[in-house]
mmCIF file of C-alpha atoms in Angstrom:
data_model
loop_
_atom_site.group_PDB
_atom_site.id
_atom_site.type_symbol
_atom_site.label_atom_id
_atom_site.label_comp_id
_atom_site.label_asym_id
_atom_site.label_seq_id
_atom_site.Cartn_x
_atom_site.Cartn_y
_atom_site.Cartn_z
ATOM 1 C CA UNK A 245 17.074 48.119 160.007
ATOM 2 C CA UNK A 246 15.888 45.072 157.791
ATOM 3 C CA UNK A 247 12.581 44.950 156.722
ATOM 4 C CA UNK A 248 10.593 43.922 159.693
ATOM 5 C CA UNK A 249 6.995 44.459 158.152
ATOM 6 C CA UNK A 250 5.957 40.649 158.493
ATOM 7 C CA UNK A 251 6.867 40.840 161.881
ATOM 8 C CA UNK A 252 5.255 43.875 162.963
ATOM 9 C CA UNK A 253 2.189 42.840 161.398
ATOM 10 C CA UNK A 254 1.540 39.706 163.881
ATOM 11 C CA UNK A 255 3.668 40.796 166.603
ATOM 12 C CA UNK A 256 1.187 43.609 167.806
ATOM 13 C CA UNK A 257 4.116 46.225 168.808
ATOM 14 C CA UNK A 258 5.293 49.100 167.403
ATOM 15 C CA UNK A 259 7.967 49.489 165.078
ATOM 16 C CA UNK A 260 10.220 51.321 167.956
ATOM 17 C CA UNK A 261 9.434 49.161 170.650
ATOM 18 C CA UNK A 262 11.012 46.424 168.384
ATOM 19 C CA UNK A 263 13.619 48.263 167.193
ATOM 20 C CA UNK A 264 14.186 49.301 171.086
ATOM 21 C CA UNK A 265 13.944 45.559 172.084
ATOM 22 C CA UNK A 266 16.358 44.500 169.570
ATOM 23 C CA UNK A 267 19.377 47.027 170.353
ATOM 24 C CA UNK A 268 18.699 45.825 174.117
ATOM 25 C CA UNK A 269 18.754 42.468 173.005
ATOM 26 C CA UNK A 270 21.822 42.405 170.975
ATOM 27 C CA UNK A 271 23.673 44.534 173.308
ATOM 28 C CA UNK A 272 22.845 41.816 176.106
ATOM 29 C CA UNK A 273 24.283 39.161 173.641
ATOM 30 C CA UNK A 274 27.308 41.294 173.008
ATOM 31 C CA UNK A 275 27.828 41.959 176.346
ATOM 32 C CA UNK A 276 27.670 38.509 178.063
ATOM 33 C CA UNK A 277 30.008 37.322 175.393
ATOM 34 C CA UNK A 278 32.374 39.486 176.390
ATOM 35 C CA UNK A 279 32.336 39.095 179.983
ATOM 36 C CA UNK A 280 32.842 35.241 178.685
ATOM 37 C CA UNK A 281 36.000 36.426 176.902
ATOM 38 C CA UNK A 282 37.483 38.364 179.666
ATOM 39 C CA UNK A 283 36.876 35.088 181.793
ATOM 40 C CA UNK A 284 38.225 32.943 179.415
ATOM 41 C CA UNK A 285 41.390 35.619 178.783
ATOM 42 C CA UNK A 286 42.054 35.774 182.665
ATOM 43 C CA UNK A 287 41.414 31.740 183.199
ATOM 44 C CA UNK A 288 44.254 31.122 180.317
ATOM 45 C CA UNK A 289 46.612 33.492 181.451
ATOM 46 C CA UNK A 290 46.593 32.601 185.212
ATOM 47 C CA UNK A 291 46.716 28.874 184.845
ATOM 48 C CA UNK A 292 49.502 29.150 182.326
ATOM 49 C CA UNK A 293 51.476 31.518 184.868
ATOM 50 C CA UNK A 294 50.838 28.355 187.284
ATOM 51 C CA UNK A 295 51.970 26.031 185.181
ATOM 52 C CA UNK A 296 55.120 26.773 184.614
ATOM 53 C CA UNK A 297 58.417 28.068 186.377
ATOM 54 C CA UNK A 298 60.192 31.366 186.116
ATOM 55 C CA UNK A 299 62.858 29.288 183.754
ATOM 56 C CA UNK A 300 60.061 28.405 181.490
ATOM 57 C CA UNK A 301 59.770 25.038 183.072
ATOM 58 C CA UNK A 302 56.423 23.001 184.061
ATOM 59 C CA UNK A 303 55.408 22.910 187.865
ATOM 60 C CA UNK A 304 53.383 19.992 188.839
ATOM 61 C CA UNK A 305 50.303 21.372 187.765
ATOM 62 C CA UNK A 306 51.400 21.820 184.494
ATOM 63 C CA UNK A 307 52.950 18.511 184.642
ATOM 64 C CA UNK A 308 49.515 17.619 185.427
ATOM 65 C CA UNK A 309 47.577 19.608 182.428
ATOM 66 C CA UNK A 310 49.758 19.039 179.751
ATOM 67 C CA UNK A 311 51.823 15.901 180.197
ATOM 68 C CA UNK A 312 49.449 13.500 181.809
ATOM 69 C CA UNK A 313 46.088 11.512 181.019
ATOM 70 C CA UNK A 314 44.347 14.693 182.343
ATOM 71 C CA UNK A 315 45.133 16.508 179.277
ATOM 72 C CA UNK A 316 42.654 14.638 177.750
ATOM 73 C CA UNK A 317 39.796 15.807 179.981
ATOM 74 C CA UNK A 318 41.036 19.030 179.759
ATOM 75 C CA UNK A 319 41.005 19.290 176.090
ATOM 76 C CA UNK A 320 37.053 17.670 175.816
ATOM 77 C CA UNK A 321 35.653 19.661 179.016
ATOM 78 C CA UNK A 322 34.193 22.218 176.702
ATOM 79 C CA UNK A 323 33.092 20.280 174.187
ATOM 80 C CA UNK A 324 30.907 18.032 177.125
ATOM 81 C CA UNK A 325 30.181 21.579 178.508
ATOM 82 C CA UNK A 326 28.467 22.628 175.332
ATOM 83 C CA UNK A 327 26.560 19.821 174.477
ATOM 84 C CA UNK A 328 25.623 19.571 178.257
ATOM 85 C CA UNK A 329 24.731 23.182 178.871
ATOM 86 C CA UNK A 330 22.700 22.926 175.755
ATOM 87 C CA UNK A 331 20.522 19.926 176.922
ATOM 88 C CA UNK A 332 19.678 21.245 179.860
ATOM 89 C CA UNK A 333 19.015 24.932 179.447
ATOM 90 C CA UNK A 334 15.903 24.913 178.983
ATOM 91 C CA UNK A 335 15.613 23.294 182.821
ATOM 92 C CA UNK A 336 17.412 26.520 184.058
ATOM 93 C CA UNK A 337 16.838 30.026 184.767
ATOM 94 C CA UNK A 338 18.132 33.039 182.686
ATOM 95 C CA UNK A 339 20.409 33.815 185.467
ATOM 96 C CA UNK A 340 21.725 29.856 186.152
ATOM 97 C CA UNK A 341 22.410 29.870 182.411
ATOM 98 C CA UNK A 342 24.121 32.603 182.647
ATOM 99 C CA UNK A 343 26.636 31.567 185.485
ATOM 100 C CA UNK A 344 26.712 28.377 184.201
ATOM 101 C CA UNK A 345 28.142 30.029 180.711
ATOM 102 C CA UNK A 346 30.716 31.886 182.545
ATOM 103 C CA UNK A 347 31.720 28.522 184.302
ATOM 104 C CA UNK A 348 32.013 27.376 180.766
ATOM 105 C CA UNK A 349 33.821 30.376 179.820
ATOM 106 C CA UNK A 350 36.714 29.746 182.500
ATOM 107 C CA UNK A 351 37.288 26.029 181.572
ATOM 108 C CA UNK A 352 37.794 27.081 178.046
ATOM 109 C CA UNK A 353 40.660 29.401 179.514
ATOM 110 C CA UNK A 354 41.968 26.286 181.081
ATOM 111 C CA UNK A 355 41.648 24.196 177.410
ATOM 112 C CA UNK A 356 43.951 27.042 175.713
ATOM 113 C CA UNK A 357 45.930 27.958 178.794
ATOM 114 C CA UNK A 358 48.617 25.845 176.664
ATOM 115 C CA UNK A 359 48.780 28.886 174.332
ATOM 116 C CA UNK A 360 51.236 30.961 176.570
ATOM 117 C CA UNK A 361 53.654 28.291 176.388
ATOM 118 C CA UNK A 362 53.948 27.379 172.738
ATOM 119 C CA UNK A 363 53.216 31.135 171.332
ATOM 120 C CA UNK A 364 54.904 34.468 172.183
ATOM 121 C CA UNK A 365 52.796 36.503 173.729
ATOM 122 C CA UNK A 366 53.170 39.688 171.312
ATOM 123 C CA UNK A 367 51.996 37.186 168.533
ATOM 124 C CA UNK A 368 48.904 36.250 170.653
ATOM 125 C CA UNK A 369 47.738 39.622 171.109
ATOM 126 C CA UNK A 370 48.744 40.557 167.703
ATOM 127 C CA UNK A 371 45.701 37.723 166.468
ATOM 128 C CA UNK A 372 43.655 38.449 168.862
ATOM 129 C CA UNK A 373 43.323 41.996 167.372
ATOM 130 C CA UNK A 374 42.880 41.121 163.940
ATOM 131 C CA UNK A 375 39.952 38.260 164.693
ATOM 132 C CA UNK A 376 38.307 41.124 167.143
ATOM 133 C CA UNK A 377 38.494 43.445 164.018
ATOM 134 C CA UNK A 378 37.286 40.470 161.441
ATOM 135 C CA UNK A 379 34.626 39.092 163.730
ATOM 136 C CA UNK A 380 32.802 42.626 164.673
ATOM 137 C CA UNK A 381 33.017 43.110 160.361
ATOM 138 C CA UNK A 382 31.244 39.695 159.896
ATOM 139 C CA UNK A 383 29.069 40.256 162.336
ATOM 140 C CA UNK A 384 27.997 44.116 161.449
ATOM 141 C CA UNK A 385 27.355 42.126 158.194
ATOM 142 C CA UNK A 386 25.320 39.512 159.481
ATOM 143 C CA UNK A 387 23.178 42.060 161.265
ATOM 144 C CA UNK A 388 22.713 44.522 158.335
ATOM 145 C CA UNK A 389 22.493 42.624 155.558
ATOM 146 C CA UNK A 390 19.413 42.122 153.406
ATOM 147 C CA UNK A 391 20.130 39.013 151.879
ATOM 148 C CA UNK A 392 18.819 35.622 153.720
ATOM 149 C CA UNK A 393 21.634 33.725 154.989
ATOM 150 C CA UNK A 394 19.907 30.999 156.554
ATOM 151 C CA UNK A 395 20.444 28.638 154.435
ATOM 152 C CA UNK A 396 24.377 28.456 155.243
ATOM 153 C CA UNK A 397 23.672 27.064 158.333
ATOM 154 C CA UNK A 398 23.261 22.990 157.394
ATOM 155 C CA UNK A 399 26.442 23.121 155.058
ATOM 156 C CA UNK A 400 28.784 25.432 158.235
ATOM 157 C CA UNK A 401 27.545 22.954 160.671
ATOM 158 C CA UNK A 402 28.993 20.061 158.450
ATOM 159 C CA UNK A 403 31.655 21.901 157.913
ATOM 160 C CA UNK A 404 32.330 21.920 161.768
ATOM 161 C CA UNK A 405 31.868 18.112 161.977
ATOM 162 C CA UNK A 406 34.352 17.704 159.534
ATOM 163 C CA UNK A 407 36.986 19.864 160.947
ATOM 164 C CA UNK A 408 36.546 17.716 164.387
ATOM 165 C CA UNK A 409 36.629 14.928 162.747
ATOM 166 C CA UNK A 410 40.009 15.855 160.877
ATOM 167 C CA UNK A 411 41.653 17.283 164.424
ATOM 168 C CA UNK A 412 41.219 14.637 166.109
ATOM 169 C CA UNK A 413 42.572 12.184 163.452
ATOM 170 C CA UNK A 414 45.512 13.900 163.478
ATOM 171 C CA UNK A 415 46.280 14.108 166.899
ATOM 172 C CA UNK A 416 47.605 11.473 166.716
ATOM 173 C CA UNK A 417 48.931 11.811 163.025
ATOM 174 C CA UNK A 418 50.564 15.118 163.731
ATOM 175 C CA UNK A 419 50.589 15.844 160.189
ATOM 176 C CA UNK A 420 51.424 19.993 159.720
ATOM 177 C CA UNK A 421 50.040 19.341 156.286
ATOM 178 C CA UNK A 422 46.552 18.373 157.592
ATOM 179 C CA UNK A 423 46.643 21.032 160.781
ATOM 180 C CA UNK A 424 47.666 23.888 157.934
ATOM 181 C CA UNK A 425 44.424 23.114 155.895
ATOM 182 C CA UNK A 426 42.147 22.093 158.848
ATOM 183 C CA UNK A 427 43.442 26.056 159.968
ATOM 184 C CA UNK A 428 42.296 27.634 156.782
ATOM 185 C CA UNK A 429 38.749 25.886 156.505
ATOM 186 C CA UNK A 430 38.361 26.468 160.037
ATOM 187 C CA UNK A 431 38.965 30.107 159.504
ATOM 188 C CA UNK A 432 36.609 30.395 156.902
ATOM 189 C CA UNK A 433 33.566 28.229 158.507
ATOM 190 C CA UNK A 434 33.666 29.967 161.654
ATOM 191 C CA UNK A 435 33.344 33.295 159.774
ATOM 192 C CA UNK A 436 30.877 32.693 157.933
ATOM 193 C CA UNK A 437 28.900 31.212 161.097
ATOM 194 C CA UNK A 438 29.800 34.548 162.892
ATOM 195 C CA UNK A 439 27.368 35.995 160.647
ATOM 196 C CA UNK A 440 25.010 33.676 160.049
ATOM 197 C CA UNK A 441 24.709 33.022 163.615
ATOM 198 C CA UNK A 442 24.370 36.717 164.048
ATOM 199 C CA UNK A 443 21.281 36.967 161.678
ATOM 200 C CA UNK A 444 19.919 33.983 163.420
ATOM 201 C CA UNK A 445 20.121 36.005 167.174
ATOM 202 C CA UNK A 446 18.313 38.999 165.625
ATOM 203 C CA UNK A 447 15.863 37.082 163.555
ATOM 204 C CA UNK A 448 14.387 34.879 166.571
ATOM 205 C CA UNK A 449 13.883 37.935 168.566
ATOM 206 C CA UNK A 450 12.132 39.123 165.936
ATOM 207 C CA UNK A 451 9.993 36.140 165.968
ATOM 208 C CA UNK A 452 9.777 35.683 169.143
ATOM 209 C CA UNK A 453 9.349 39.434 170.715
ATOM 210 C CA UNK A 454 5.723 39.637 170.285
ATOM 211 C CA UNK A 455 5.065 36.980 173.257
ATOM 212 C CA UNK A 456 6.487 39.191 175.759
ATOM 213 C CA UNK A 457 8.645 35.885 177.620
ATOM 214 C CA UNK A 458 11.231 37.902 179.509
ATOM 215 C CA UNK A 459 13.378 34.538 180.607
ATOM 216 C CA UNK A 460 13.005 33.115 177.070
ATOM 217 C CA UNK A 461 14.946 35.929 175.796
ATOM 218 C CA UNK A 462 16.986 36.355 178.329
ATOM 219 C CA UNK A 463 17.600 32.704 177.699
ATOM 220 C CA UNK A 464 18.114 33.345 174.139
ATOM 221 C CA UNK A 465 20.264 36.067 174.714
ATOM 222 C CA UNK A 466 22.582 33.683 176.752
ATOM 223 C CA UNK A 467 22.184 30.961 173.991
ATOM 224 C CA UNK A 468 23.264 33.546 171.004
ATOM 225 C CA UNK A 469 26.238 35.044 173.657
ATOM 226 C CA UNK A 470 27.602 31.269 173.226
ATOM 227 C CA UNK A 471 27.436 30.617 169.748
ATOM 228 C CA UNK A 472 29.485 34.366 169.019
ATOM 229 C CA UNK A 473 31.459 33.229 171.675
ATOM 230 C CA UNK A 474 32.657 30.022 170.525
ATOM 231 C CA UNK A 475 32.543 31.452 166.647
ATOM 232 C CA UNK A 476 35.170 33.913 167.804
ATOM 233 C CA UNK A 477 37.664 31.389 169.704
ATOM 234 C CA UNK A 478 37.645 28.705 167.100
ATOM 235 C CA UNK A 479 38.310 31.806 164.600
ATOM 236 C CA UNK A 480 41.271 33.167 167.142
ATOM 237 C CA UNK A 481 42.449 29.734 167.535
ATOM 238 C CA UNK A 482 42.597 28.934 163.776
ATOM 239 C CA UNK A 483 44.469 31.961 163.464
ATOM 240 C CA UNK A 484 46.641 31.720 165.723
ATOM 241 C CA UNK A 485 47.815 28.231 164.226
ATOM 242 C CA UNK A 486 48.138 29.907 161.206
ATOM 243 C CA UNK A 487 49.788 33.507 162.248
ATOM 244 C CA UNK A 488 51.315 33.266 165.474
ATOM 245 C CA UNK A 489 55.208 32.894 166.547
ATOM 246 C CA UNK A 490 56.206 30.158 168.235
ATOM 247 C CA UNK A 491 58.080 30.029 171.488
#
C-alpha cells in the first residue's frame, strides 16, 4: 500500500479499516466495469447477428444502423450518454447510476456492433486479450505506484480532444494515413489514462473515506467503473484498427 499517513491522520480510522475500505472499493469499481463489458460484449454481438443475413448480407435493421441517417445517432449516443450521465449523477441514487451505466453499457454494444462485420472474429478476440492483459498491467501500475501521476491528467484529456477532433475530420476524409496515427496516439493516451484514472479512484477514496457517505462512494465507485470502462474500449478499439483482420 502507498503511503497513506496524511490520510490516516485526519481521517480518524484505522489503518485496516482503510485498507479494508479500499480493496472493497476497488473491487466494486472492478466489478461494475465488468458487468458493463459483458453488457456491452453481448449488446454487440446480438445486434450484429441481427443485422445481417446468413450470406453475410444486411437485414433491414442493419440497413437501418449502418446505411442510413441513423448511423449517425448511433455512433454519438454514447458520447451524449456520457456527458449526460455525468451532469446528472449527482441527482441520482447509487443504484439509478448504476442501471443507468449499464443502459450506457448496452448502447455502446450497439455503437461497435459494426465490428463483427468488418473484422474476423478470431482477430477480435485475439485484441481483446492483449488490451485485457495491457489494461490490468497499467492499471496494477496505477494502483501501486509511488510516484504522483496526477499531473498527466490536463495534457491526456487534451490529448482526447484532439483525437475527436481528428476522427471526426476524417470521417469524412477517410484518410488511412490520419486513422493509422489517430490509432497509435489513441493507444497510448488511453493507457496512460488507465492508470492515471486508476490512481485517481483510489486516491479520492482515500480522501473521501473518513466522512463515512455510503452513496457518495457508491457513487464514486460507479463514476471510476466508467472512466476504466471507457479507457479500456477506446484502448480495444484503437487496437483493433491497428491489429485486427479484416473481413
Amino acid at each position: 500500500m502507498q503511503n497513506y499517513v496524511g490520510a490516516r491522520s485526519t481521517a480518524g480510522i484505522s489503518a485496516e479499516q482503510l485498507d479494508t475500505g479500499l480493496r472493497a472499493h476497488m473491487n466494486k469499481v472492478y466489478g461494475t466495469m465488468s458487468v458493463g463489458m459483458l453488457i456491452t460484449a453481448l449488446a454487440a454481438w446480438a445486434i450484429s447477428g441481427l443485422a445481417t443475413t446468413a450470406d453475410g448480407g444486411l437485414t433491414p435493421l442493419g440497413a437501418a444502423l449502418y446505411s442510413s441517417p441513423l448511423r449517425w445517432v448511433i455512433m454519438f449516443a454514447p458520447l451524449v450518454f456520457v456527458f449526460g450521465f455525468s451532469a446528472m449523477i449527482n441527482k441520482m441514487s447509487a443504484a439509478t447510476a448504476q442501471l443507468v451505466f449499464y443502459a450506457f453499457a448496452a448502447t455502446m454494444g450497439v455503437s461497435i456492433s459494426w465490428i463483427f462485420l468488418v473484422f474476423t472474429g478470431f482477430s477480435i478476440i485475439q485484441v481483446f486479450l492483449v488490451t485485457a492483459i495491457a489494461f490490468a498491467g497499467l492499471s496494477l501500475w496505477g494502483y501501486t505506484t509511488k510516484k504522483d501521476i496526477s499531473g498527466w491528467g490536463s495534457f491526456l484529456i487534451m490529448g482526447v480532444i484532439g483525437l475527436l477532433v481528428a476522427s471526426i475530420i476524417n470521417i469524412f476524409l477517410g484518410s488511412p494515413a490520419i486513422m493509422f496515427a489517430v490509432s497509435i496516439l489513441g493507444v497510448l493516451i488511453f493507457a496512460g489514462l488507465t492508470a492515471y484514472d486508476t490512481q485517481k479512484i483510489k486516491n479520492d477514496y482515500i480522501q473521501m473515506a473518513h466522512m463515512g457517505d455510503t452513496e457518495w462512494l457508491g457513487k464514486s465507485a460507479i463514476m471510476g467503473a466508467l472512466s476504466l470502462y471507457l479507457d479500456f474500449i477506446n484502448m480495444f478499439m484503437f487496437l483493433l484498427q491497428l491489429l485486427g483482420n479484416r473481413e
